[in-house]
Short mmCIF file of C-alpha atoms and ligand atoms in Angstrom, two decimals:
data_model
loop_
_atom_site.label_atom_id
_atom_site.label_comp_id
_atom_site.label_asym_id
_atom_site.label_seq_id
_atom_site.Cartn_x
_atom_site.Cartn_y
_atom_site.Cartn_z
CA MET A 249 77.14 118.60 122.71
CA THR A 250 79.15 121.84 122.98
CA GLN A 251 77.83 124.70 120.79
CA PRO A 252 79.61 124.88 117.53
CA THR A 253 82.07 127.81 116.95
CA ILE A 254 82.27 127.15 113.31
CA GLY A 255 79.70 126.89 110.47
CA LEU A 256 79.89 125.79 106.93
CA ILE A 257 77.59 126.94 103.96
CA GLY A 258 77.34 124.75 100.78
CA LEU A 259 77.29 120.98 101.16
CA GLY A 260 78.38 120.20 97.53
CA THR A 261 81.04 117.55 97.46
CA MET A 262 83.87 119.69 98.73
CA GLY A 263 81.88 121.36 101.31
CA ALA A 264 80.43 118.04 102.74
CA MET A 265 83.84 116.47 102.96
CA LEU A 266 85.28 119.57 104.64
CA ALA A 267 82.48 119.50 107.27
CA LEU A 268 83.02 115.91 107.90
CA ASN A 269 86.68 116.39 108.25
CA ILE A 270 86.03 119.25 110.83
CA ALA A 271 83.64 117.26 112.78
CA GLU A 272 86.03 114.27 112.71
CA LYS A 273 88.70 116.40 114.21
CA GLY A 274 86.51 117.01 117.20
CA PHE A 275 85.09 120.49 116.36
CA PRO A 276 81.23 120.73 116.52
CA ILE A 277 79.99 122.31 113.31
CA ALA A 278 76.72 123.80 112.11
CA VAL A 279 75.97 123.41 108.48
CA PHE A 280 73.50 124.85 106.02
CA ASN A 281 72.77 124.22 102.38
CA ARG A 282 70.20 126.19 100.41
CA THR A 283 68.22 122.98 99.63
CA THR A 284 67.28 121.68 103.04
CA ALA A 285 66.88 118.16 101.86
CA THR A 286 70.68 118.00 100.95
CA THR A 287 71.36 119.36 104.56
CA GLN A 288 69.22 116.58 106.03
CA LYS A 289 70.51 113.82 103.83
CA PHE A 290 74.22 114.89 104.76
CA HIS A 291 73.24 114.83 108.42
CA ALA A 292 71.50 111.46 108.20
CA GLU A 293 74.55 109.99 106.48
CA ALA A 294 77.22 111.34 108.77
CA ASP A 295 77.19 108.23 110.98
CA ASP A 296 78.93 108.53 114.16
CA LEU A 297 80.04 112.06 113.18
CA ALA A 298 76.30 113.25 113.33
CA PRO A 299 76.20 114.20 116.84
CA ARG A 300 78.87 116.82 116.19
CA ILE A 301 76.97 118.30 113.40
CA THR A 302 73.92 120.76 113.68
CA PRO A 303 71.88 120.86 110.42
CA CYS A 304 70.27 124.06 109.86
CA ASP A 305 67.49 124.91 107.49
CA SER A 306 68.00 128.64 107.18
CA LEU A 307 70.75 131.26 107.30
CA PRO A 308 69.28 132.73 110.55
CA ALA A 309 69.20 129.17 112.06
CA LEU A 310 72.70 128.66 111.13
CA VAL A 311 73.86 132.02 112.68
CA ALA A 312 71.94 131.25 115.85
CA ALA A 313 73.46 127.80 116.12
CA ILE A 314 77.04 129.14 116.35
CA ALA A 315 78.65 130.43 119.41
CA LYS A 316 80.24 134.04 119.26
CA PRO A 317 82.53 135.07 117.80
CA ARG A 318 81.47 132.91 114.80
CA ALA A 319 83.41 131.61 111.85
CA ILE A 320 81.53 130.51 108.80
CA ILE A 321 83.16 128.79 106.00
CA LEU A 322 81.69 129.39 102.40
CA MET A 323 82.10 126.43 100.10
CA VAL A 324 79.83 127.75 97.22
CA PRO A 325 80.79 128.09 93.57
CA ALA A 326 83.42 130.71 92.87
CA GLY A 327 82.16 133.93 91.50
CA ALA A 328 78.77 135.80 91.79
CA ALA A 329 77.43 132.97 94.26
CA VAL A 330 80.02 134.07 96.85
CA ASP A 331 79.15 137.62 96.79
CA GLU A 332 75.36 136.70 96.96
CA GLN A 333 76.11 134.63 100.05
CA ILE A 334 78.02 137.34 101.89
CA ALA A 335 75.42 139.78 101.15
CA ALA A 336 72.64 137.56 102.57
CA LEU A 337 74.95 136.59 105.70
CA ARG A 338 76.51 139.90 106.69
CA PRO A 339 73.33 141.62 108.05
CA LEU A 340 72.82 138.62 110.29
CA LEU A 341 76.31 138.60 111.70
CA ASP A 342 78.20 140.68 114.40
CA ALA A 343 81.31 142.81 113.51
CA ASP A 344 83.78 140.33 114.68
CA ASP A 345 82.14 137.26 113.19
CA LEU A 346 84.41 135.98 110.36
CA ILE A 347 83.43 134.76 106.82
CA ILE A 348 85.87 132.39 105.23
CA ASP A 349 85.82 131.80 101.41
CA ALA A 350 87.28 128.41 100.85
CA GLY A 351 86.33 127.98 97.23
CA ASN A 352 88.54 128.44 94.35
CA ALA A 353 88.12 132.09 94.16
CA ASN A 354 89.83 134.44 91.74
CA PHE A 355 92.34 136.30 94.00
CA HIS A 356 91.27 139.65 92.50
CA ASP A 357 87.77 138.90 93.83
CA THR A 358 89.23 138.11 97.38
CA ASN A 359 91.18 141.34 97.31
CA ARG A 360 87.97 143.15 96.53
CA ARG A 361 86.03 141.29 99.29
CA ALA A 362 88.71 141.87 101.77
CA ALA A 363 88.72 145.64 101.05
CA GLU A 364 84.81 145.66 101.26
CA ALA A 365 84.94 143.76 104.72
CA ALA A 366 87.63 146.31 105.85
CA ALA A 367 85.53 149.21 104.81
CA SER A 368 82.56 147.92 106.48
CA GLY A 369 84.54 146.97 109.81
CA THR A 370 83.73 143.19 109.28
CA ARG A 371 85.97 140.20 108.86
CA PHE A 372 86.91 138.17 105.87
CA LEU A 373 89.50 135.44 105.04
CA GLY A 374 90.21 133.76 101.66
CA ILE A 375 91.70 130.32 101.87
CA GLY A 376 93.02 128.20 99.08
CA VAL A 377 92.10 124.64 99.51
CA SER A 378 93.62 122.00 97.44
CA GLY A 379 93.41 118.13 97.47
CA GLY A 380 90.06 117.42 95.77
CA GLU A 381 87.43 115.40 97.37
CA GLU A 382 89.77 113.08 99.18
CA GLY A 383 92.00 115.95 100.55
CA ALA A 384 88.93 117.76 101.84
CA ARG A 385 87.84 114.82 103.68
CA HIS A 386 91.15 113.58 105.01
CA GLY A 387 93.57 116.35 104.91
CA PRO A 388 93.83 119.31 102.31
CA SER A 389 96.66 121.71 101.77
CA ILE A 390 95.42 125.11 102.97
CA MET A 391 96.79 128.59 101.80
CA GLY A 392 95.47 131.41 103.94
CA GLY A 393 94.97 135.03 103.08
CA GLY A 394 93.38 138.02 105.09
CA GLU A 395 94.17 139.68 108.55
CA ALA A 396 96.94 137.63 110.50
CA ALA A 397 94.73 137.87 113.59
CA ASP A 398 91.74 136.43 111.77
CA TRP A 399 94.03 133.61 110.60
CA ALA A 400 95.23 133.09 114.08
CA ARG A 401 91.55 132.66 115.30
CA VAL A 402 90.73 129.64 113.05
CA GLU A 403 94.46 128.25 112.56
CA PRO A 404 93.84 125.67 115.23
CA VAL A 405 90.84 124.25 113.23
CA LEU A 406 92.52 124.67 109.78
CA SER A 407 95.78 123.06 111.00
CA ALA A 408 93.79 119.97 112.48
CA ILE A 409 91.97 119.38 109.33
CA SER A 410 94.97 119.98 107.02
CA ALA A 411 97.19 117.18 105.65
CA LYS A 412 100.36 116.60 107.64
CA TYR A 413 103.97 116.12 106.23
CA GLU A 414 106.06 114.34 108.97
CA GLY A 415 103.58 115.63 111.53
CA GLN A 416 103.74 119.23 110.28
CA PRO A 417 100.30 120.80 109.23
CA CYS A 418 100.04 121.79 105.58
CA ALA A 419 98.10 124.92 106.54
CA THR A 420 99.93 128.29 106.22
CA TYR A 421 99.08 132.00 106.39
CA MET A 422 100.35 133.64 103.23
CA GLY A 423 99.54 137.25 103.58
CA GLN A 424 96.95 139.86 103.36
CA ALA A 425 93.58 139.73 101.38
CA GLY A 426 93.84 137.51 98.30
CA ALA A 427 97.36 136.15 99.03
CA GLY A 428 96.10 132.62 99.82
CA HIS A 429 93.94 132.40 96.73
CA PHE A 430 96.87 133.80 94.63
CA VAL A 431 99.10 130.94 95.90
CA LYS A 432 96.22 128.45 95.19
CA THR A 433 96.07 129.93 91.61
CA VAL A 434 99.83 129.43 91.07
CA HIS A 435 99.42 125.85 92.58
CA ASN A 436 96.79 125.19 89.70
CA GLY A 437 98.96 126.77 87.01
CA ILE A 438 101.65 124.25 88.09
CA GLU A 439 99.22 121.54 88.32
CA TYR A 440 98.17 122.12 84.51
CA ALA A 441 101.87 122.11 83.66
CA ASP A 442 102.76 118.91 85.53
CA MET A 443 99.74 117.24 84.02
CA GLN A 444 100.66 118.38 80.57
CA MET A 445 104.18 117.29 80.75
CA ILE A 446 103.08 113.94 81.99
CA ALA A 447 100.52 113.73 79.25
CA GLU A 448 103.33 114.59 76.70
CA ALA A 449 105.48 111.79 78.02
CA TYR A 450 102.66 109.43 77.67
CA GLY A 451 102.28 110.72 74.00
CA VAL A 452 105.85 109.79 73.34
CA MET A 453 105.33 106.41 74.68
CA ARG A 454 101.98 105.84 72.98
CA ASP A 455 102.54 107.29 69.55
CA GLY A 456 106.43 107.45 69.32
CA LEU A 457 107.30 104.19 71.15
CA MET A 458 104.30 102.38 70.43
CA MET A 459 103.70 101.29 74.03
CA ASN A 460 100.28 100.26 75.15
CA ALA A 461 98.54 101.87 78.03
CA SER A 462 99.33 99.13 80.48
CA ASP A 463 103.21 99.50 79.63
CA CYS A 464 102.81 103.20 80.12
CA GLY A 465 101.21 102.49 83.62
CA ILE A 466 104.15 100.25 84.57
CA THR A 467 106.57 102.83 83.48
CA PHE A 468 104.85 105.65 85.54
CA ASP A 469 104.71 103.25 88.43
CA GLN A 470 108.61 102.73 88.28
CA TRP A 471 109.05 106.50 87.93
CA ASN A 472 106.99 107.11 91.01
CA ALA A 473 109.78 105.24 93.02
CA GLY A 474 112.23 107.80 91.95
CA PRO A 475 112.95 111.50 91.94
CA LEU A 476 109.49 112.14 90.24
CA GLN A 477 107.44 110.52 92.95
CA SER A 478 104.31 112.41 93.12
CA TYR A 479 100.64 112.24 93.41
CA LEU A 480 100.12 112.97 89.74
CA ILE A 481 102.65 110.28 88.58
CA GLU A 482 100.98 107.79 90.97
CA ILE A 483 97.53 108.60 89.51
CA SER A 484 98.95 108.46 85.98
CA ALA A 485 100.00 104.87 86.65
CA LYS A 486 96.69 103.98 87.98
CA VAL A 487 94.62 105.48 85.23
CA SER A 488 96.97 103.79 82.64
CA LEU A 489 96.43 100.47 84.11
CA ALA A 490 92.68 100.82 84.62
CA GLU A 491 90.31 98.78 82.33
CA ASP A 492 86.91 99.82 81.04
CA PRO A 493 84.39 97.60 82.70
CA LYS A 494 82.12 98.06 79.72
CA THR A 495 84.54 96.99 76.79
CA GLY A 496 87.50 95.51 78.63
CA ALA A 497 89.71 97.95 76.86
CA ALA A 498 92.18 100.23 78.63
CA MET A 499 90.37 103.07 80.17
CA LEU A 500 92.76 105.66 78.66
CA ASP A 501 91.82 104.24 75.18
CA VAL A 502 88.08 104.97 75.70
CA ILE A 503 88.48 108.45 76.97
CA LEU A 504 87.89 111.29 74.52
CA ASP A 505 91.03 113.41 74.14
CA ARG A 506 89.34 116.83 74.88
CA ALA A 507 90.43 118.23 78.22
CA GLY A 508 88.10 120.30 80.45
CA GLN A 509 88.95 123.17 82.67
CA LYS A 510 87.40 125.58 85.18
CA GLY A 511 89.83 128.30 84.56
CA THR A 512 92.23 128.67 87.25
CA GLY A 513 95.27 127.72 84.91
CA ARG A 514 94.17 130.50 82.70
CA TRP A 515 94.15 132.92 85.68
CA THR A 516 97.76 131.95 86.42
CA ALA A 517 98.90 132.74 82.78
CA ILE A 518 96.90 135.98 82.58
CA GLU A 519 98.53 137.15 85.89
CA ALA A 520 102.04 136.19 85.01
CA GLN A 521 101.44 138.42 81.84
CA HIS A 522 100.36 141.32 84.05
CA LEU A 523 103.28 140.89 86.23
CA SER A 524 105.79 140.47 83.50
CA ALA A 525 106.83 137.07 85.04
CA PRO A 526 107.74 134.48 82.43
CA ILE A 527 105.93 131.12 82.97
CA PRO A 528 106.11 129.55 79.44
CA VAL A 529 105.71 126.00 80.64
CA ILE A 530 102.38 126.85 82.30
CA GLU A 531 101.26 129.04 79.53
CA ALA A 532 102.04 126.17 76.99
CA ALA A 533 99.94 123.84 79.21
CA VAL A 534 97.05 126.30 79.29
CA ALA A 535 97.29 126.60 75.40
CA ALA A 536 97.53 122.69 75.13
CA ARG A 537 94.27 122.32 76.97
CA ASN A 538 92.62 124.94 74.74
CA MET A 539 93.97 123.22 71.67
CA SER A 540 92.83 119.83 72.93
CA ALA A 541 89.25 121.26 73.08
CA GLN A 542 89.40 122.12 69.33
CA LEU A 543 88.74 118.51 68.45
CA ASP A 544 86.85 119.17 65.15
CA THR A 545 89.69 121.56 63.88
CA ARG A 546 92.32 119.06 64.81
CA LYS A 547 90.46 116.41 62.79
CA GLU A 548 90.17 118.80 59.90
CA GLY A 549 93.78 119.51 60.17
CA GLU A 550 94.76 115.82 59.97
CA ALA A 551 92.46 115.34 56.89
CA ILE A 552 94.13 118.16 55.04
CA PHE A 553 97.85 117.90 56.08
CA GLY A 554 97.82 114.16 57.10
CA ALA A 555 99.02 112.99 60.54
CA ALA A 556 102.79 113.46 61.31
CA PRO A 557 104.75 110.10 61.07
CA GLN A 558 105.23 110.04 64.96
CA HIS A 559 107.10 106.77 65.18
CA ILE A 560 110.33 107.07 66.97
CA ALA A 561 113.20 104.44 66.06
CA PRO A 562 113.22 101.75 68.60
CA GLY A 563 115.77 102.56 71.36
CA ALA A 564 116.16 106.20 70.17
CA ILE A 565 114.46 107.24 73.38
CA THR A 566 114.48 105.16 76.45
CA ARG A 567 112.21 105.30 79.33
CA GLU A 568 115.30 106.65 81.45
CA ASP A 569 115.53 109.53 78.77
CA LEU A 570 111.74 110.26 79.45
CA GLU A 571 112.16 110.19 83.14
CA SER A 572 114.96 112.48 83.00
CA ALA A 573 113.30 114.82 80.55
CA LEU A 574 110.41 115.07 83.03
CA ILE A 575 112.68 115.85 86.00
CA ALA A 576 114.37 118.66 84.06
CA GLY A 577 110.79 119.86 82.91
CA LYS A 578 109.42 119.79 86.42
CA ILE A 579 112.47 121.74 87.95
CA LEU A 580 112.10 124.50 85.19
CA CYS A 581 108.24 124.68 85.63
CA TYR A 582 108.61 125.23 89.32
CA THR A 583 111.35 127.59 88.96
CA GLN A 584 108.82 129.67 87.01
CA GLY A 585 106.02 129.20 89.37
CA PHE A 586 107.93 130.27 92.44
CA ALA A 587 109.36 133.31 90.48
CA LEU A 588 105.85 134.20 89.65
CA LEU A 589 104.99 134.12 93.34
CA ALA A 590 107.88 136.38 94.19
CA ALA A 591 106.74 138.74 91.51
CA ALA A 592 103.68 139.42 93.48
CA LYS A 593 105.56 141.58 95.92
CA PRO A 594 105.85 144.79 94.12
CA ALA A 595 102.39 144.52 92.54
CA PHE A 596 100.48 143.40 95.67
CA GLY A 597 102.83 143.98 98.48
CA TRP A 598 102.72 140.38 99.44
CA ASP A 599 106.08 139.02 100.75
CA LEU A 600 104.99 135.45 100.00
CA PRO A 601 107.03 132.91 102.21
CA LEU A 602 108.15 130.82 99.43
CA PRO A 603 109.67 128.09 101.62
CA ALA A 604 106.34 127.79 103.65
CA VAL A 605 104.56 127.52 100.12
CA ALA A 606 106.67 124.55 99.26
CA HIS A 607 106.07 123.18 102.90
CA VAL A 608 102.29 123.44 102.38
CA TRP A 609 102.44 121.79 98.91
CA ARG A 610 104.47 118.79 100.17
CA GLU A 611 101.30 116.89 101.36
CA GLY A 612 97.40 117.04 100.76
CA CYS A 613 97.47 119.03 97.51
CA ILE A 614 97.28 117.67 93.86
CA ILE A 615 100.89 118.84 93.07
CA ARG A 616 102.34 117.03 96.18
CA SER A 617 105.74 115.39 95.48
CA SER A 618 108.87 114.44 97.11
CA MET A 619 110.71 117.09 94.98
CA LEU A 620 108.61 119.78 96.86
CA ASN A 621 110.51 118.83 100.06
CA ASP A 622 113.93 119.37 98.24
CA MET A 623 112.41 122.80 96.98
CA SER A 624 111.37 123.69 100.50
CA ILE A 625 115.04 123.04 101.62
CA ALA A 626 116.52 124.97 98.81
CA LEU A 627 114.05 127.93 99.30
CA ALA A 628 114.76 128.09 102.97
CA GLU A 629 118.49 128.31 102.29
CA ASP A 630 117.81 131.30 100.08
CA PRO A 631 114.26 132.39 99.17
CA ALA A 632 115.45 135.12 96.82
CA ARG A 633 117.55 132.77 94.71
CA ASN A 634 116.26 131.36 91.51
CA LEU A 635 115.26 127.66 92.31
CA MET A 636 117.39 126.29 89.31
CA PHE A 637 120.42 128.02 90.68
CA ALA A 638 120.17 126.23 94.19
CA PRO A 639 122.95 123.61 94.20
CA PHE A 640 120.66 120.50 94.54
CA PHE A 641 118.72 121.55 91.57
CA THR A 642 121.68 122.87 89.52
CA GLU A 643 123.30 119.35 89.87
CA LEU A 644 119.89 117.70 88.97
CA LEU A 645 119.36 119.91 85.84
CA LYS A 646 122.97 119.36 84.67
CA SER A 647 122.28 115.48 84.66
CA SER A 648 118.86 115.95 83.14
CA HIS A 649 118.81 118.77 80.50
CA GLY A 650 120.55 116.64 77.93
CA SER A 651 117.50 114.16 78.09
CA LEU A 652 115.07 116.88 77.84
CA ARG A 653 116.90 118.09 74.72
CA LYS A 654 117.02 114.56 73.19
CA VAL A 655 113.31 113.98 74.01
CA VAL A 656 112.03 117.31 72.66
CA SER A 657 114.26 117.19 69.50
CA LEU A 658 113.30 113.65 68.53
CA ALA A 659 109.62 114.08 69.23
CA MET A 660 109.59 117.37 67.30
CA ALA A 661 111.46 115.61 64.41
CA SER A 662 108.71 112.98 64.45
CA GLY A 663 105.80 115.45 64.64
CA LEU A 664 104.89 114.57 68.14
CA PRO A 665 103.71 117.62 70.03
CA VAL A 666 105.53 118.12 73.13
CA PRO A 667 104.61 122.04 73.80
CA ALA A 668 105.46 122.22 77.61
CA LEU A 669 108.60 120.15 77.43
CA ALA A 670 109.72 122.28 74.61
CA ALA A 671 108.72 125.48 76.49
CA ALA A 672 110.85 124.11 79.44
CA LEU A 673 113.87 123.50 77.18
CA SER A 674 113.69 127.13 75.51
CA TYR A 675 113.52 128.58 78.92
CA PHE A 676 116.56 126.84 80.02
CA ASP A 677 118.38 127.78 77.02
CA ILE A 678 117.43 131.42 77.22
CA MET A 679 118.20 131.46 81.01
CA ARG A 680 121.67 130.22 80.25
CA THR A 681 122.47 132.57 77.50
CA GLY A 682 124.33 135.62 78.59
CA ARG A 683 124.05 137.15 75.22
CA SER A 684 120.60 137.02 73.68
CA THR A 685 119.24 138.37 70.49
CA ALA A 686 117.29 141.27 71.93
CA ASN A 687 119.90 143.62 70.56
CA MET A 688 117.86 143.00 67.18
CA ILE A 689 114.59 143.90 68.96
CA GLN A 690 116.08 147.13 70.47
CA ALA A 691 117.55 148.23 66.86
CA GLN A 692 114.07 147.48 65.42
CA ARG A 693 112.30 149.53 68.05
CA ASP A 694 114.79 152.42 67.73
CA PHE A 695 114.51 152.32 63.89
CA PHE A 696 110.65 152.44 63.68
CA GLY A 697 109.89 154.54 66.93
CA ALA A 698 113.16 156.15 68.21
CA HIS A 699 112.70 154.15 71.43
CA GLY A 700 116.54 154.36 71.95
CA PHE A 701 118.91 151.55 73.20
CA GLU A 702 121.87 150.99 75.53
CA ARG A 703 125.23 150.23 74.25
CA PHE A 704 127.77 147.83 75.58
CA ASP A 705 130.62 150.66 75.38
CA ALA A 706 128.75 153.61 76.75
CA PRO A 707 126.07 154.42 79.37
CA GLY A 708 122.83 156.02 78.60
CA ALA A 709 120.23 156.11 75.90
CA HIS A 710 121.39 156.00 72.34
CA HIS A 711 120.01 156.20 68.76
CA GLY A 712 121.15 154.36 65.58
CA PRO A 713 122.40 155.85 62.31
CA TRP A 714 119.17 155.02 60.64
CA GLY A 715 118.66 158.45 58.95
CA ASN A 716 115.39 159.01 57.14
CA HIS A 717 115.10 155.36 56.25
C1 6PG B 986 92.93 121.17 93.57
C2 6PG B 986 92.54 121.22 92.34
C3 6PG B 986 91.17 121.66 92.29
C4 6PG B 986 90.34 121.25 91.05
C5 6PG B 986 90.60 122.17 89.99
C6 6PG B 986 90.68 121.51 88.59
O1 6PG B 986 93.92 121.81 94.04
O2 6PG B 986 92.33 120.44 94.47
O3 6PG B 986 93.31 122.17 91.66
O4 6PG B 986 91.06 123.04 92.61
O5 6PG B 986 90.56 120.08 90.68
O6 6PG B 986 89.34 122.99 89.94
O7 6PG B 986 90.84 122.57 87.60
P1 6PG B 986 90.32 122.52 86.17
O8 6PG B 986 89.00 122.07 86.10
O9 6PG B 986 90.64 123.75 85.58
O10 6PG B 986 91.18 121.39 85.57
#
């Protein structure tokens, strides 16, 4: 066997799957896990890939097993564990050995680690990897950040293991330092929003239209053959149609309505606030997850105020209306997500390649969808244009925003919460209003703080005739 030029630390689910993927694509790999039994078990179960895998029982053994210049992927939990691993590994490495953090790192941490690497003359890449366990094993979407030369060194391996869209690898260099992890963070924010809007459509079907889980599943399945075709709609159909082996009930009906989270959606919302980039659909989705977790408070609220009526008159909302509403919501959500990516330029200096972002999201990642291909085409035509102003999406929005309004207004009138869809509708209405109500805000600010305002009829800063109140 040729000596590995790549190593991997951390054989949890994602790390193990990534290592098998790398070995399968023909790259010998050395692996290490802090529990040696895990390393041995992994190697023993690697079947015909085992000859390409070198199991190592210590960090020095791992380093010794890899040919120079080395590349070592870290697949350890994001946060302090990454810093600890880097601190333990660095003294064992040569200056041109490359450490690659492939976990779900906070991009601010990646920026810091890249700066520390640069200061110490060592090499570091941060790559966002999306696609869950299945993606890691058979083809994730990969978003790279760091020095372009370091990316170029490992690009052949990362492209080989990545998902392919019509033969094109879904692995792209996004920019310096934390750029790859920033793109992955925005991916996850959009993931939250896509999931929340689907959950809201499910809520309208379940509680408004009184559809059972299997009818919802059939509906999702039908939508998956149209403009909404996507991994998340596909799995929504599957989970809706699944039965609980224990009770025979629909799986969805035995799952507690309290959503978990690891925090990347929250990071997207926090960052958007820092950058003054409006992403209300994603923020609504993050808030909805947080509210879902407040199960006891929700129960108390229902006991005090009573549940809202929720039923919608038969036929008032059709499945086609809901499909169209989701199409509009999705366009508006992605418009916000791509605008957030663009907003990183002044703050971080990243000129993120938006068409390439849409390219790598077309396959492998959790938000993969046919619409992302249309987005990649629209962004390639004009990366600086607001996505909803691209002719393809303008037409789609013109034909779908009426359904979004109908679904949101009827759901709200019935007391069915649809926060992300409602946020999408408000965003749409604000962004097509040439004259807003912010003149009132400006007058108030000038009244209480003499902050000044602009006038329609004269340039410069002005003050109102507020006197001494
Ligand atoms: C992906 C996913 C992945 C993971 C998130 C889920 O792109 O593969 O986004 O990163 O599923 O950790 O995040 P929450 O636990 O916050 O839902």
